[in-house]
Structures are given as structure tokens and as C-alpha cells.
Tab-separated table of C-alpha atoms in Angstrom:
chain	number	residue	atom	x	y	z
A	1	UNK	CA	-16.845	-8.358	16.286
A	2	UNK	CA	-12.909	-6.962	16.178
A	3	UNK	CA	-11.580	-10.199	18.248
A	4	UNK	CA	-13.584	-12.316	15.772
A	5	UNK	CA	-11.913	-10.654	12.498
A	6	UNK	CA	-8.073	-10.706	14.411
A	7	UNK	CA	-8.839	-14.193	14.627
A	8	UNK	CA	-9.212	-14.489	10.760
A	9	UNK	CA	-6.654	-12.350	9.800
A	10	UNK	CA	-4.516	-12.312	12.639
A	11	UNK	CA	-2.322	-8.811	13.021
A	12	UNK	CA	-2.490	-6.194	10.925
A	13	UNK	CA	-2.079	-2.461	10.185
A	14	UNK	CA	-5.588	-2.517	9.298
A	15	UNK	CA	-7.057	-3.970	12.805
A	16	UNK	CA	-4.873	-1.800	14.489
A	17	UNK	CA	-6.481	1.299	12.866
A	18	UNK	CA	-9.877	-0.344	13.065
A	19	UNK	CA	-9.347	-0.666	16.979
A	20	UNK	CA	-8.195	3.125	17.011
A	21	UNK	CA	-11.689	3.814	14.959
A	22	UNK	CA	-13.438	1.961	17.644
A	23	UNK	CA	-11.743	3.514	21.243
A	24	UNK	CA	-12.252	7.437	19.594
A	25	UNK	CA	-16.052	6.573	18.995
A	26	UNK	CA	-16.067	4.635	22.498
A	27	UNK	CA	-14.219	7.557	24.630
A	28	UNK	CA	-13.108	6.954	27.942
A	29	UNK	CA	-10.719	8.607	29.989
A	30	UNK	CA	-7.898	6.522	29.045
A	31	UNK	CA	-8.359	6.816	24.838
A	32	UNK	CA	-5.127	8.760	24.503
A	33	UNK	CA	-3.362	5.680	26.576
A	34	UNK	CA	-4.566	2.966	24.152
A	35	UNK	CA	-4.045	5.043	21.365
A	36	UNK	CA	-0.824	4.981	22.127
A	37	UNK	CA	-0.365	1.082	22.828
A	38	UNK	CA	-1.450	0.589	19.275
A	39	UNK	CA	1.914	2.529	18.300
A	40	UNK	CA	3.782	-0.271	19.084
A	41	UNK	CA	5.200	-2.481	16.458
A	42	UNK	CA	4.820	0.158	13.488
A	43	UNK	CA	8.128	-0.561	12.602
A	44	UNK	CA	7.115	-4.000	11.370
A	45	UNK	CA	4.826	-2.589	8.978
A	46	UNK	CA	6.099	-1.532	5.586
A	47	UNK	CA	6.729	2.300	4.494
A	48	UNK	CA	3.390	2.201	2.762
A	49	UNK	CA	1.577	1.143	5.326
A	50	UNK	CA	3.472	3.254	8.184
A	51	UNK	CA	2.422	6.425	6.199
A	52	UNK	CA	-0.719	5.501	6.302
A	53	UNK	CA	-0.818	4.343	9.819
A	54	UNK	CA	0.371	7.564	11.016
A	55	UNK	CA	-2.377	9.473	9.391
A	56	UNK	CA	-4.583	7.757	10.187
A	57	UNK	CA	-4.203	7.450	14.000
A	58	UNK	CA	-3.120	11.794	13.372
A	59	UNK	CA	-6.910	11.841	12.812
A	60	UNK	CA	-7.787	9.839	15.564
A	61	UNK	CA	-5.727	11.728	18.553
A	62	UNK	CA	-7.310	14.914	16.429
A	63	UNK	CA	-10.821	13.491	17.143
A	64	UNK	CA	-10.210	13.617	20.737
A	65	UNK	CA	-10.295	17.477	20.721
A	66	UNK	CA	-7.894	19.816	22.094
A	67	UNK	CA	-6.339	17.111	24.597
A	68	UNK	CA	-5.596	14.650	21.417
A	69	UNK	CA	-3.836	17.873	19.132
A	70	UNK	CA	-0.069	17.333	19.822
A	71	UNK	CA	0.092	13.566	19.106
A	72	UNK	CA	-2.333	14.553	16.231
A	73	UNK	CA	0.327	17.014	14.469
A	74	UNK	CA	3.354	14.584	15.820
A	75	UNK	CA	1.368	11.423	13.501
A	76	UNK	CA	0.721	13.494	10.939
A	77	UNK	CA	4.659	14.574	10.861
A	78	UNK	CA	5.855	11.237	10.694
A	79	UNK	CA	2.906	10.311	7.935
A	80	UNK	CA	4.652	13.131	5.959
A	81	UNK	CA	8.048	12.074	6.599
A	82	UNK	CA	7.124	8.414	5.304
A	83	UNK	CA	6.405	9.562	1.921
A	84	UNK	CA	8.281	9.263	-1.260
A	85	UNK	CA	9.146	13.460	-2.263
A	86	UNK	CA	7.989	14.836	1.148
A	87	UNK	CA	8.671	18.784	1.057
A	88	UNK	CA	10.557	18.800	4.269
């Protein structure tokens, strides 16, 4: 299970987006809430990892249909403003 592997590797980018896998394919009124709560901390990752963070949870929200669309486009912004040579 998810607890089971946070309790072997403790924290990590990588749960986090594993958690966001599971809530989209789980569903429930409050997704878009614990989405959110998983935003938390990013800033303790590295850039690397923050760019691909924020992609990754921009497909998420974008998963969620048309309800999930602006936090999809806002992670997907940040994604692109975490990499090296971004065309901004």
C-alpha cells in the first residue's frame, strides 16, 4: 500500500505525486482540495524535482475535467518557469 512505501522511504516528491495518481483515479468531491494539500512543501524539493512536480500534478487537476483546468494551466506555468532556457 502508499502508507506502507512512506514508511520505507519516508517523504518524497515521488509519494506525493503517487498520492495525486491515486485521489484523480479515486474521485471524490473533495479531489481538487487534496490536490492542493499535496502543494505544500514544494519548496523543499529541488528545481529538478519542482519542475517535475508541477507537471505532473498540471496533469492531474487536468484529469479532473473542466473543474480541474485552471490549476492545470497554473502547474503547468510554474513547471515551465522551473526550467533551465524557458521561452518566457
Amino acid at each position: 500500500s502508499l502508507a506502507e512505501v512512506e514508511r520505507e522511504l519516508g517523504e518524497s516528491p515521488q509519494t506525493s505525486l503517487l498520492r495525486g495518481e491515486l485521489l484523480v483515479r479515486k474521485g471524490g468531491p473533495d479531489v481538487k482540495q487534496r490536490l492542493a494539500e499535496l502543494e505544500r512543501g514544494v519548496e523543499k524539493m529541488t528545481p529538478p524535482e519542482q519542475a517535475e512536480f508541477w507537471a505532473r500534478m498540471g496533469s492531474h487537476y487536468y484529469r479532473l475535467g473542466p473543474a480541474g483546468r485552471g490549476d492545470a494551466f497554473r502547474c503547468f506555468r510554474q513547471a515551465l518557469a522551473m526550467r533551465p532556457g524557458n521561452a518566457q
